[in-house]
Amino acid sequence: QKEVEQDPGPLSVPEGAIVSLNCTYSNSAFQYFMWYRQYSRKGPELLMYTYSSGNKEDGRFTAQVDKSSKYISLFIRDSQPSDSATYLCAMSANRDDKIIFGKGTRLHILP
Amino acid sequence: DTAVSQTPKYLVTQMGNDKSIKCEQNLGHDTMYWYKQDSKKFLKIMFSYNNKELIINETVPNRFSPKSPDKAHLNLHINSLELGDSAVYFCASSPRDVPGNTIYFGEGSWLTVV
């Protein structure tokens, strides 16, 4: 089993819909969880960071971590065409450990 | 104003050649990285340097040699390029004084070996 699993998509949803992106992982030592957004021909940029379990909200974005299920989610409300990108989950066990990335989910928001 | 800048952005070269990719960050971060993103978009760490000192060296062929002249620069030199080296290489940096591992990526260098 890979350390981090993420459905590559593509996922196409109409503008204004709620988007749910997910990752599962196998290493119970992971404590730091991140979501990165990567536009075509660009580098990934950090969207959300969460430590341990729980929810975190930032504008239209909500990150959820369920450590008991080893499952993390990113929700995007009122999705916009500008949200079309690849979303990568990432996680690490300790602050100085290497970060393990998921393969990314390609998201298309249809106008 | 670019935080992490890397050059060149695009590089097409023949098998067997030696090439370098340069990276600079103006964020004052202590840690810098090289990541490789393959054709399937899988992003994997290659090297990590902290204050010019190598701290992570993943299973990467020794044809790849990073060099950090100072903590703001981390260059990647690749000898005897092979077809399988074709990928996007991202330089990145991160601070040590914030919680978690938040990484700032450059825009990538698209390497094509023919």
JSON list of C-alpha atoms in Angstrom, two decimals:
[
{"chain": "A", "resi": 1, "resn": "GLN", "atom": "CA", "xyz": [0.00, 0.00, 0.00]},
{"chain": "A", "resi": 2, "resn": "LYS", "atom": "CA", "xyz": [1.34, 3.43, -0.94]},
{"chain": "A", "resi": 3, "resn": "GLU", "atom": "CA", "xyz": [1.89, 5.85, 1.93]},
{"chain": "A", "resi": 4, "resn": "VAL", "atom": "CA", "xyz": [-0.52, 8.41, 0.48]},
{"chain": "A", "resi": 5, "resn": "GLU", "atom": "CA", "xyz": [-3.34, 7.61, -1.92]},
{"chain": "A", "resi": 6, "resn": "GLN", "atom": "CA", "xyz": [-5.19, 10.23, -3.93]},
{"chain": "A", "resi": 7, "resn": "ASP", "atom": "CA", "xyz": [-7.61, 9.77, -6.83]},
{"chain": "A", "resi": 8, "resn": "PRO", "atom": "CA", "xyz": [-6.02, 11.48, -9.86]},
{"chain": "A", "resi": 9, "resn": "GLY", "atom": "CA", "xyz": [-9.36, 12.42, -11.43]},
{"chain": "A", "resi": 10, "resn": "PRO", "atom": "CA", "xyz": [-10.07, 14.39, -13.50]},
{"chain": "A", "resi": 11, "resn": "LEU", "atom": "CA", "xyz": [-13.01, 15.69, -11.51]},
{"chain": "A", "resi": 12, "resn": "SER", "atom": "CA", "xyz": [-15.39, 17.99, -13.39]},
{"chain": "A", "resi": 13, "resn": "VAL", "atom": "CA", "xyz": [-18.06, 19.95, -11.55]},
{"chain": "A", "resi": 14, "resn": "PRO", "atom": "CA", "xyz": [-20.27, 22.92, -12.49]},
{"chain": "A", "resi": 15, "resn": "GLU", "atom": "CA", "xyz": [-19.46, 26.38, -11.22]},
{"chain": "A", "resi": 16, "resn": "GLY", "atom": "CA", "xyz": [-20.94, 27.05, -7.79]},
{"chain": "A", "resi": 17, "resn": "ALA", "atom": "CA", "xyz": [-20.89, 23.40, -6.69]},
{"chain": "A", "resi": 18, "resn": "ILE", "atom": "CA", "xyz": [-19.22, 22.15, -3.53]},
{"chain": "A", "resi": 19, "resn": "VAL", "atom": "CA", "xyz": [-16.09, 20.18, -4.30]},
{"chain": "A", "resi": 20, "resn": "SER", "atom": "CA", "xyz": [-14.76, 17.41, -2.08]},
{"chain": "A", "resi": 21, "resn": "LEU", "atom": "CA", "xyz": [-11.18, 16.21, -2.52]},
{"chain": "A", "resi": 22, "resn": "ASN", "atom": "CA", "xyz": [-9.77, 13.37, -0.43]},
{"chain": "A", "resi": 23, "resn": "CYS", "atom": "CA", "xyz": [-6.65, 11.47, 0.49]},
{"chain": "A", "resi": 24, "resn": "THR", "atom": "CA", "xyz": [-6.05, 8.37, 2.53]},
{"chain": "A", "resi": 25, "resn": "TYR", "atom": "CA", "xyz": [-2.78, 7.42, 4.15]},
{"chain": "A", "resi": 26, "resn": "SER", "atom": "CA", "xyz": [-1.22, 4.46, 5.89]},
{"chain": "A", "resi": 27, "resn": "ASN", "atom": "CA", "xyz": [1.36, 5.96, 8.24]},
{"chain": "A", "resi": 28, "resn": "SER", "atom": "CA", "xyz": [-0.29, 6.64, 11.60]},
{"chain": "A", "resi": 29, "resn": "ALA", "atom": "CA", "xyz": [2.69, 8.79, 12.59]},
{"chain": "A", "resi": 30, "resn": "PHE", "atom": "CA", "xyz": [1.65, 11.59, 10.22]},
{"chain": "A", "resi": 31, "resn": "GLN", "atom": "CA", "xyz": [0.66, 14.69, 12.16]},
{"chain": "A", "resi": 32, "resn": "TYR", "atom": "CA", "xyz": [1.08, 17.56, 9.71]},
{"chain": "A", "resi": 33, "resn": "PHE", "atom": "CA", "xyz": [-1.35, 17.71, 6.81]},
{"chain": "A", "resi": 34, "resn": "MET", "atom": "CA", "xyz": [-1.28, 20.12, 3.91]},
{"chain": "A", "resi": 35, "resn": "TRP", "atom": "CA", "xyz": [-3.11, 20.86, 0.70]},
{"chain": "A", "resi": 36, "resn": "TYR", "atom": "CA", "xyz": [-1.28, 22.39, -2.24]},
{"chain": "A", "resi": 37, "resn": "ARG", "atom": "CA", "xyz": [-2.80, 23.80, -5.42]},
{"chain": "A", "resi": 38, "resn": "GLN", "atom": "CA", "xyz": [-0.87, 23.56, -8.67]},
{"chain": "A", "resi": 39, "resn": "TYR", "atom": "CA", "xyz": [-1.91, 25.42, -11.80]},
{"chain": "A", "resi": 40, "resn": "SER", "atom": "CA", "xyz": [-0.74, 24.19, -15.18]},
{"chain": "A", "resi": 41, "resn": "ARG", "atom": "CA", "xyz": [2.94, 24.96, -15.82]},
{"chain": "A", "resi": 42, "resn": "LYS", "atom": "CA", "xyz": [3.39, 26.38, -12.32]},
{"chain": "A", "resi": 43, "resn": "GLY", "atom": "CA", "xyz": [4.81, 25.23, -9.02]},
{"chain": "A", "resi": 44, "resn": "PRO", "atom": "CA", "xyz": [2.56, 23.99, -6.19]},
{"chain": "A", "resi": 45, "resn": "GLU", "atom": "CA", "xyz": [1.41, 26.64, -3.71]},
{"chain": "A", "resi": 46, "resn": "LEU", "atom": "CA", "xyz": [0.29, 25.98, -0.15]},
{"chain": "A", "resi": 47, "resn": "LEU", "atom": "CA", "xyz": [-3.47, 26.32, 0.36]},
{"chain": "A", "resi": 48, "resn": "MET", "atom": "CA", "xyz": [-4.15, 24.90, 3.79]},
{"chain": "A", "resi": 49, "resn": "TYR", "atom": "CA", "xyz": [-2.15, 23.46, 6.66]},
{"chain": "A", "resi": 50, "resn": "THR", "atom": "CA", "xyz": [-3.57, 21.45, 9.56]},
{"chain": "A", "resi": 51, "resn": "TYR", "atom": "CA", "xyz": [-1.90, 19.92, 12.58]},
{"chain": "A", "resi": 52, "resn": "SER", "atom": "CA", "xyz": [-3.35, 16.68, 13.94]},
{"chain": "A", "resi": 53, "resn": "SER", "atom": "CA", "xyz": [-7.11, 16.08, 13.73]},
{"chain": "A", "resi": 54, "resn": "GLY", "atom": "CA", "xyz": [-9.91, 18.54, 13.24]},
{"chain": "A", "resi": 55, "resn": "ASN", "atom": "CA", "xyz": [-11.18, 21.15, 10.83]},
{"chain": "A", "resi": 56, "resn": "LYS", "atom": "CA", "xyz": [-9.72, 24.36, 9.53]},
{"chain": "A", "resi": 57, "resn": "GLU", "atom": "CA", "xyz": [-11.54, 26.95, 7.46]},
{"chain": "A", "resi": 58, "resn": "ASP", "atom": "CA", "xyz": [-10.12, 29.68, 5.25]},
{"chain": "A", "resi": 59, "resn": "GLY", "atom": "CA", "xyz": [-12.61, 31.53, 3.11]},
{"chain": "A", "resi": 60, "resn": "ARG", "atom": "CA", "xyz": [-14.22, 29.07, 0.70]},
{"chain": "A", "resi": 61, "resn": "PHE", "atom": "CA", "xyz": [-11.81, 26.30, 1.69]},
{"chain": "A", "resi": 62, "resn": "THR", "atom": "CA", "xyz": [-12.19, 23.83, 4.57]},
{"chain": "A", "resi": 63, "resn": "ALA", "atom": "CA", "xyz": [-9.64, 21.18, 5.45]},
{"chain": "A", "resi": 64, "resn": "GLN", "atom": "CA", "xyz": [-10.63, 18.17, 7.57]},
{"chain": "A", "resi": 65, "resn": "VAL", "atom": "CA", "xyz": [-8.42, 15.55, 9.14]},
{"chain": "A", "resi": 66, "resn": "ASP", "atom": "CA", "xyz": [-9.70, 12.29, 10.60]},
{"chain": "A", "resi": 67, "resn": "LYS", "atom": "CA", "xyz": [-6.68, 10.54, 12.04]},
{"chain": "A", "resi": 68, "resn": "SER", "atom": "CA", "xyz": [-8.70, 7.57, 13.29]},
{"chain": "A", "resi": 69, "resn": "SER", "atom": "CA", "xyz": [-9.68, 6.79, 9.70]},
{"chain": "A", "resi": 70, "resn": "LYS", "atom": "CA", "xyz": [-6.39, 8.06, 8.21]},
{"chain": "A", "resi": 71, "resn": "TYR", "atom": "CA", "xyz": [-8.44, 10.25, 5.88]},
{"chain": "A", "resi": 72, "resn": "ILE", "atom": "CA", "xyz": [-8.15, 13.91, 4.98]},
{"chain": "A", "resi": 73, "resn": "SER", "atom": "CA", "xyz": [-10.45, 16.10, 2.91]},
{"chain": "A", "resi": 74, "resn": "LEU", "atom": "CA", "xyz": [-10.48, 19.50, 1.28]},
{"chain": "A", "resi": 75, "resn": "PHE", "atom": "CA", "xyz": [-13.84, 21.14, 0.60]},
{"chain": "A", "resi": 76, "resn": "ILE", "atom": "CA", "xyz": [-14.27, 24.05, -1.78]},
{"chain": "A", "resi": 77, "resn": "ARG", "atom": "CA", "xyz": [-17.52, 25.97, -1.52]},
{"chain": "A", "resi": 78, "resn": "ASP", "atom": "CA", "xyz": [-19.00, 28.08, -4.32]},
{"chain": "A", "resi": 79, "resn": "SER", "atom": "CA", "xyz": [-16.41, 26.72, -6.73]},
{"chain": "A", "resi": 80, "resn": "GLN", "atom": "CA", "xyz": [-15.11, 29.07, -9.41]},
{"chain": "A", "resi": 81, "resn": "PRO", "atom": "CA", "xyz": [-13.49, 28.39, -12.81]},
{"chain": "A", "resi": 82, "resn": "SER", "atom": "CA", "xyz": [-10.30, 29.87, -11.30]},
{"chain": "A", "resi": 83, "resn": "ASP", "atom": "CA", "xyz": [-10.26, 26.90, -8.89]},
{"chain": "A", "resi": 84, "resn": "SER", "atom": "CA", "xyz": [-9.47, 24.62, -11.85]},
{"chain": "A", "resi": 85, "resn": "ALA", "atom": "CA", "xyz": [-6.09, 23.15, -10.99]},
{"chain": "A", "resi": 86, "resn": "THR", "atom": "CA", "xyz": [-4.43, 20.05, -9.57]},
{"chain": "A", "resi": 87, "resn": "TYR", "atom": "CA", "xyz": [-4.77, 19.67, -5.82]},
{"chain": "A", "resi": 88, "resn": "LEU", "atom": "CA", "xyz": [-2.09, 17.73, -3.97]},
{"chain": "A", "resi": 89, "resn": "CYS", "atom": "CA", "xyz": [-2.39, 16.52, -0.42]},
{"chain": "A", "resi": 90, "resn": "ALA", "atom": "CA", "xyz": [0.83, 16.29, 1.57]},
{"chain": "A", "resi": 91, "resn": "MET", "atom": "CA", "xyz": [1.77, 15.09, 5.01]},
{"chain": "A", "resi": 92, "resn": "SER", "atom": "CA", "xyz": [4.66, 14.49, 7.36]},
{"chain": "A", "resi": 93, "resn": "ALA", "atom": "CA", "xyz": [5.24, 12.89, 10.74]},
{"chain": "A", "resi": 94, "resn": "ASN", "atom": "CA", "xyz": [7.38, 15.55, 12.30]},
{"chain": "A", "resi": 95, "resn": "ARG", "atom": "CA", "xyz": [8.14, 19.13, 11.51]},
{"chain": "A", "resi": 96, "resn": "ASP", "atom": "CA", "xyz": [11.57, 18.33, 10.06]},
{"chain": "A", "resi": 97, "resn": "ASP", "atom": "CA", "xyz": [10.60, 15.12, 8.29]},
{"chain": "A", "resi": 98, "resn": "LYS", "atom": "CA", "xyz": [10.33, 14.89, 4.58]},
{"chain": "A", "resi": 99, "resn": "ILE", "atom": "CA", "xyz": [6.89, 15.60, 3.21]},
{"chain": "A", "resi": 100, "resn": "ILE", "atom": "CA", "xyz": [5.07, 12.86, 1.32]},
{"chain": "A", "resi": 101, "resn": "PHE", "atom": "CA", "xyz": [2.83, 14.10, -1.47]},
{"chain": "A", "resi": 102, "resn": "GLY", "atom": "CA", "xyz": [-0.21, 12.47, -3.03]},
{"chain": "A", "resi": 103, "resn": "LYS", "atom": "CA", "xyz": [-0.30, 12.25, -6.81]},
{"chain": "A", "resi": 104, "resn": "GLY", "atom": "CA", "xyz": [-2.79, 15.07, -7.05]},
{"chain": "A", "resi": 105, "resn": "THR", "atom": "CA", "xyz": [-6.39, 15.34, -8.24]},
{"chain": "A", "resi": 106, "resn": "ARG", "atom": "CA", "xyz": [-7.10, 17.34, -11.41]},
{"chain": "A", "resi": 107, "resn": "LEU", "atom": "CA", "xyz": [-10.15, 19.52, -10.90]},
{"chain": "A", "resi": 108, "resn": "HIS", "atom": "CA", "xyz": [-12.14, 21.26, -13.64]},
{"chain": "A", "resi": 109, "resn": "ILE", "atom": "CA", "xyz": [-14.79, 23.79, -12.73]},
{"chain": "A", "resi": 110, "resn": "LEU", "atom": "CA", "xyz": [-17.16, 24.19, -15.67]},
{"chain": "A", "resi": 111, "resn": "PRO", "atom": "CA", "xyz": [-18.53, 27.72, -16.25]},
{"chain": "B", "resi": 1, "resn": "ASP", "atom": "CA", "xyz": [9.69, 39.96, -6.25]},
{"chain": "B", "resi": 2, "resn": "THR", "atom": "CA", "xyz": [9.85, 36.24, -7.11]},
{"chain": "B", "resi": 3, "resn": "ALA", "atom": "CA", "xyz": [10.35, 34.32, -3.87]},
{"chain": "B", "resi": 4, "resn": "VAL", "atom": "CA", "xyz": [11.91, 31.14, -5.27]},
{"chain": "B", "resi": 5, "resn": "SER", "atom": "CA", "xyz": [13.34, 31.52, -8.73]},
{"chain": "B", "resi": 6, "resn": "GLN", "atom": "CA", "xyz": [14.93, 28.85, -10.85]},
{"chain": "B", "resi": 7, "resn": "THR", "atom": "CA", "xyz": [16.54, 28.89, -14.28]},
{"chain": "B", "resi": 8, "resn": "PRO", "atom": "CA", "xyz": [16.19, 27.76, -16.94]},
{"chain": "B", "resi": 9, "resn": "LYS", "atom": "CA", "xyz": [12.44, 27.23, -17.13]},
{"chain": "B", "resi": 10, "resn": "TYR", "atom": "CA", "xyz": [12.73, 24.99, -20.18]},
{"chain": "B", "resi": 11, "resn": "LEU", "atom": "CA", "xyz": [15.69, 22.85, -21.17]},
{"chain": "B", "resi": 12, "resn": "VAL", "atom": "CA", "xyz": [15.95, 20.42, -24.08]},
{"chain": "B", "resi": 13, "resn": "THR", "atom": "CA", "xyz": [19.18, 18.50, -24.31]},
{"chain": "B", "resi": 14, "resn": "GLN", "atom": "CA", "xyz": [20.65, 15.32, -25.71]},
{"chain": "B", "resi": 15, "resn": "MET", "atom": "CA", "xyz": [21.39, 12.12, -23.87]},
{"chain": "B", "resi": 16, "resn": "GLY", "atom": "CA", "xyz": [24.82, 12.04, -22.33]},
{"chain": "B", "resi": 17, "resn": "ASN", "atom": "CA", "xyz": [25.06, 15.80, -21.81]},
{"chain": "B", "resi": 18, "resn": "ASP", "atom": "CA", "xyz": [25.71, 17.51, -18.48]},
{"chain": "B", "resi": 19, "resn": "LYS", "atom": "CA", "xyz": [23.38, 20.30, -17.41]},
{"chain": "B", "resi": 20, "resn": "SER", "atom": "CA", "xyz": [22.71, 22.51, -14.41]},
{"chain": "B", "resi": 21, "resn": "ILE", "atom": "CA", "xyz": [19.61, 24.13, -12.98]},
{"chain": "B", "resi": 22, "resn": "LYS", "atom": "CA", "xyz": [20.07, 27.13, -10.72]},
{"chain": "B", "resi": 23, "resn": "CYS", "atom": "CA", "xyz": [17.85, 28.15, -7.82]},
{"chain": "B", "resi": 24, "resn": "GLU", "atom": "CA", "xyz": [17.73, 31.18, -5.57]},
{"chain": "B", "resi": 25, "resn": "GLN", "atom": "CA", "xyz": [15.33, 32.18, -2.80]},
{"chain": "B", "resi": 26, "resn": "ASN", "atom": "CA", "xyz": [14.96, 35.65, -1.32]},
{"chain": "B", "resi": 27, "resn": "LEU", "atom": "CA", "xyz": [12.71, 34.62, 1.58]},
{"chain": "B", "resi": 28, "resn": "GLY", "atom": "CA", "xyz": [15.51, 34.23, 4.11]},
{"chain": "B", "resi": 29, "resn": "HIS", "atom": "CA", "xyz": [14.62, 30.55, 4.61]},
{"chain": "B", "resi": 30, "resn": "ASP", "atom": "CA", "xyz": [17.15, 28.15, 6.07]},
{"chain": "B", "resi": 31, "resn": "THR", "atom": "CA", "xyz": [16.03, 25.03, 4.23]},
{"chain": "B", "resi": 32, "resn": "MET", "atom": "CA", "xyz": [16.01, 24.41, 0.47]},
{"chain": "B", "resi": 33, "resn": "TYR", "atom": "CA", "xyz": [14.92, 21.43, -1.58]},
{"chain": "B", "resi": 34, "resn": "TRP", "atom": "CA", "xyz": [14.91, 19.84, -4.98]},
{"chain": "B", "resi": 35, "resn": "TYR", "atom": "CA", "xyz": [11.81, 17.93, -5.99]},
{"chain": "B", "resi": 36, "resn": "LYS", "atom": "CA", "xyz": [11.15, 15.92, -9.13]},
{"chain": "B", "resi": 37, "resn": "GLN", "atom": "CA", "xyz": [7.69, 15.69, -10.71]},
{"chain": "B", "resi": 38, "resn": "ASP", "atom": "CA", "xyz": [7.38, 12.95, -13.29]},
{"chain": "B", "resi": 39, "resn": "SER", "atom": "CA", "xyz": [4.99, 12.59, -16.21]},
{"chain": "B", "resi": 40, "resn": "LYS", "atom": "CA", "xyz": [2.33, 11.19, -13.90]},
{"chain": "B", "resi": 41, "resn": "LYS", "atom": "CA", "xyz": [2.56, 14.34, -11.76]},
{"chain": "B", "resi": 42, "resn": "PHE", "atom": "CA", "xyz": [4.07, 12.43, -8.82]},
{"chain": "B", "resi": 43, "resn": "LEU", "atom": "CA", "xyz": [6.08, 14.92, -6.74]},
{"chain": "B", "resi": 44, "resn": "LYS", "atom": "CA", "xyz": [9.01, 13.39, -4.90]},
{"chain": "B", "resi": 45, "resn": "ILE", "atom": "CA", "xyz": [11.79, 14.91, -2.85]},
{"chain": "B", "resi": 46, "resn": "MET", "atom": "CA", "xyz": [15.35, 14.46, -4.09]},
{"chain": "B", "resi": 47, "resn": "PHE", "atom": "CA", "xyz": [17.48, 16.56, -1.75]},
{"chain": "B", "resi": 48, "resn": "SER", "atom": "CA", "xyz": [17.11, 18.85, 1.21]},
{"chain": "B", "resi": 49, "resn": "TYR", "atom": "CA", "xyz": [19.70, 21.33, 2.50]},
{"chain": "B", "resi": 50, "resn": "ASN", "atom": "CA", "xyz": [19.64, 23.26, 5.73]},
{"chain": "B", "resi": 51, "resn": "ASN", "atom": "CA", "xyz": [22.04, 26.19, 5.95]},
{"chain": "B", "resi": 52, "resn": "LYS", "atom": "CA", "xyz": [24.20, 24.71, 3.17]},
{"chain": "B", "resi": 53, "resn": "GLU", "atom": "CA", "xyz": [24.29, 21.30, 4.84]},
{"chain": "B", "resi": 54, "resn": "LEU", "atom": "CA", "xyz": [22.77, 18.23, 3.15]},
{"chain": "B", "resi": 55, "resn": "ILE", "atom": "CA", "xyz": [20.08, 16.72, 5.40]},
{"chain": "B", "resi": 56, "resn": "ILE", "atom": "CA", "xyz": [17.97, 14.60, 3.05]},
{"chain": "B", "resi": 57, "resn": "ASN", "atom": "CA", "xyz": [19.38, 12.61, 0.17]},
{"chain": "B", "resi": 58, "resn": "GLU", "atom": "CA", "xyz": [16.79, 10.28, -1.26]},
{"chain": "B", "resi": 59, "resn": "THR", "atom": "CA", "xyz": [17.65, 7.36, -3.50]},
{"chain": "B", "resi": 60, "resn": "VAL", "atom": "CA", "xyz": [18.79, 9.44, -6.42]},
{"chain": "B", "resi": 61, "resn": "PRO", "atom": "CA", "xyz": [21.47, 8.38, -8.93]},
{"chain": "B", "resi": 62, "resn": "ASN", "atom": "CA", "xyz": [24.82, 9.93, -8.12]},
{"chain": "B", "resi": 63, "resn": "ARG", "atom": "CA", "xyz": [24.70, 11.60, -11.53]},
{"chain": "B", "resi": 64, "resn": "PHE", "atom": "CA", "xyz": [22.64, 14.20, -9.67]},
{"chain": "B", "resi": 65, "resn": "SER", "atom": "CA", "xyz": [24.75, 16.47, -7.50]},
{"chain": "B", "resi": 66, "resn": "PRO", "atom": "CA", "xyz": [23.30, 19.40, -5.56]},
{"chain": "B", "resi": 67, "resn": "LYS", "atom": "CA", "xyz": [25.49, 22.32, -4.57]},
{"chain": "B", "resi": 68, "resn": "SER", "atom": "CA", "xyz": [24.64, 25.01, -2.06]},
{"chain": "B", "resi": 69, "resn": "PRO", "atom": "CA", "xyz": [27.15, 27.90, -2.12]},
{"chain": "B", "resi": 70, "resn": "ASP", "atom": "CA", "xyz": [25.12, 29.77, 0.50]},
{"chain": "B", "resi": 71, "resn": "LYS", "atom": "CA", "xyz": [21.75, 29.33, 2.18]},
{"chain": "B", "resi": 72, "resn": "ALA", "atom": "CA", "xyz": [19.95, 31.34, -0.49]},
{"chain": "B", "resi": 73, "resn": "HIS", "atom": "CA", "xyz": [21.13, 29.18, -3.38]},
{"chain": "B", "resi": 74, "resn": "LEU", "atom": "CA", "xyz": [20.79, 25.50, -4.22]},
{"chain": "B", "resi": 75, "resn": "ASN", "atom": "CA", "xyz": [21.86, 24.40, -7.68]},
{"chain": "B", "resi": 76, "resn": "LEU", "atom": "CA", "xyz": [21.35, 20.99, -9.27]},
{"chain": "B", "resi": 77, "resn": "HIS", "atom": "CA", "xyz": [23.92, 19.53, -11.61]},
{"chain": "B", "resi": 78, "resn": "ILE", "atom": "CA", "xyz": [23.10, 16.46, -13.66]},
{"chain": "B", "resi": 79, "resn": "ASN", "atom": "CA", "xyz": [25.78, 14.42, -15.42]},
{"chain": "B", "resi": 80, "resn": "SER", "atom": "CA", "xyz": [25.33, 12.02, -18.33]},
{"chain": "B", "resi": 81, "resn": "LEU", "atom": "CA", "xyz": [21.66, 12.79, -18.83]},
{"chain": "B", "resi": 82, "resn": "GLU", "atom": "CA", "xyz": [19.35, 9.87, -19.60]},
{"chain": "B", "resi": 83, "resn": "LEU", "atom": "CA", "xyz": [15.91, 9.74, -21.23]},
{"chain": "B", "resi": 84, "resn": "GLY", "atom": "CA", "xyz": [14.36, 8.88, -17.88]},
{"chain": "B", "resi": 85, "resn": "ASP", "atom": "CA", "xyz": [15.60, 12.14, -16.39]},
{"chain": "B", "resi": 86, "resn": "SER", "atom": "CA", "xyz": [12.96, 14.00, -18.40]},
{"chain": "B", "resi": 87, "resn": "ALA", "atom": "CA", "xyz": [10.68, 15.59, -15.81]},
{"chain": "B", "resi": 88, "resn": "VAL", "atom": "CA", "xyz": [9.89, 18.86, -14.10]},
{"chain": "B", "resi": 89, "resn": "TYR", "atom": "CA", "xyz": [12.34, 19.80, -11.38]},
{"chain": "B", "resi": 90, "resn": "PHE", "atom": "CA", "xyz": [11.12, 22.10, -8.63]},
{"chain": "B", "resi": 91, "resn": "CYS", "atom": "CA", "xyz": [13.30, 24.03, -6.27]},
{"chain": "B", "resi": 92, "resn": "ALA", "atom": "CA", "xyz": [11.68, 24.96, -2.97]},
{"chain": "B", "resi": 93, "resn": "SER", "atom": "CA", "xyz": [12.42, 26.48, 0.40]},
{"chain": "B", "resi": 94, "resn": "SER", "atom": "CA", "xyz": [10.87, 26.48, 3.83]},
{"chain": "B", "resi": 95, "resn": "PRO", "atom": "CA", "xyz": [11.26, 28.44, 7.07]},
{"chain": "B", "resi": 96, "resn": "ARG", "atom": "CA", "xyz": [12.09, 26.80, 10.39]},
{"chain": "B", "resi": 97, "resn": "ASP", "atom": "CA", "xyz": [10.29, 29.22, 12.63]},
{"chain": "B", "resi": 98, "resn": "VAL", "atom": "CA", "xyz": [6.71, 28.33, 11.70]},
{"chain": "B", "resi": 99, "resn": "PRO", "atom": "CA", "xyz": [4.77, 25.22, 12.69]},
{"chain": "B", "resi": 100, "resn": "GLY", "atom": "CA", "xyz": [4.62, 22.35, 10.28]},
{"chain": "B", "resi": 101, "resn": "ASN", "atom": "CA", "xyz": [6.42, 22.00, 7.00]},
{"chain": "B", "resi": 102, "resn": "THR", "atom": "CA", "xyz": [5.18, 24.74, 4.71]},
{"chain": "B", "resi": 103, "resn": "ILE", "atom": "CA", "xyz": [7.12, 24.68, 1.49]},
{"chain": "B", "resi": 104, "resn": "TYR", "atom": "CA", "xyz": [7.40, 27.45, -1.09]},
{"chain": "B", "resi": 105, "resn": "PHE", "atom": "CA", "xyz": [8.01, 26.17, -4.59]},
{"chain": "B", "resi": 106, "resn": "GLY", "atom": "CA", "xyz": [9.61, 27.76, -7.60]},
{"chain": "B", "resi": 107, "resn": "GLU", "atom": "CA", "xyz": [7.88, 27.66, -10.97]},
{"chain": "B", "resi": 108, "resn": "GLY", "atom": "CA", "xyz": [9.73, 24.57, -12.13]},
{"chain": "B", "resi": 109, "resn": "SER", "atom": "CA", "xyz": [12.29, 23.67, -14.77]},
{"chain": "B", "resi": 110, "resn": "TRP", "atom": "CA", "xyz": [11.00, 21.48, -17.59]},
{"chain": "B", "resi": 111, "resn": "LEU", "atom": "CA", "xyz": [13.81, 19.15, -18.62]},
{"chain": "B", "resi": 112, "resn": "THR", "atom": "CA", "xyz": [13.45, 17.11, -21.81]},
{"chain": "B", "resi": 113, "resn": "VAL", "atom": "CA", "xyz": [16.19, 14.67, -22.72]},
{"chain": "B", "resi": 114, "resn": "VAL", "atom": "CA", "xyz": [16.17, 13.52, -26.35]}
]
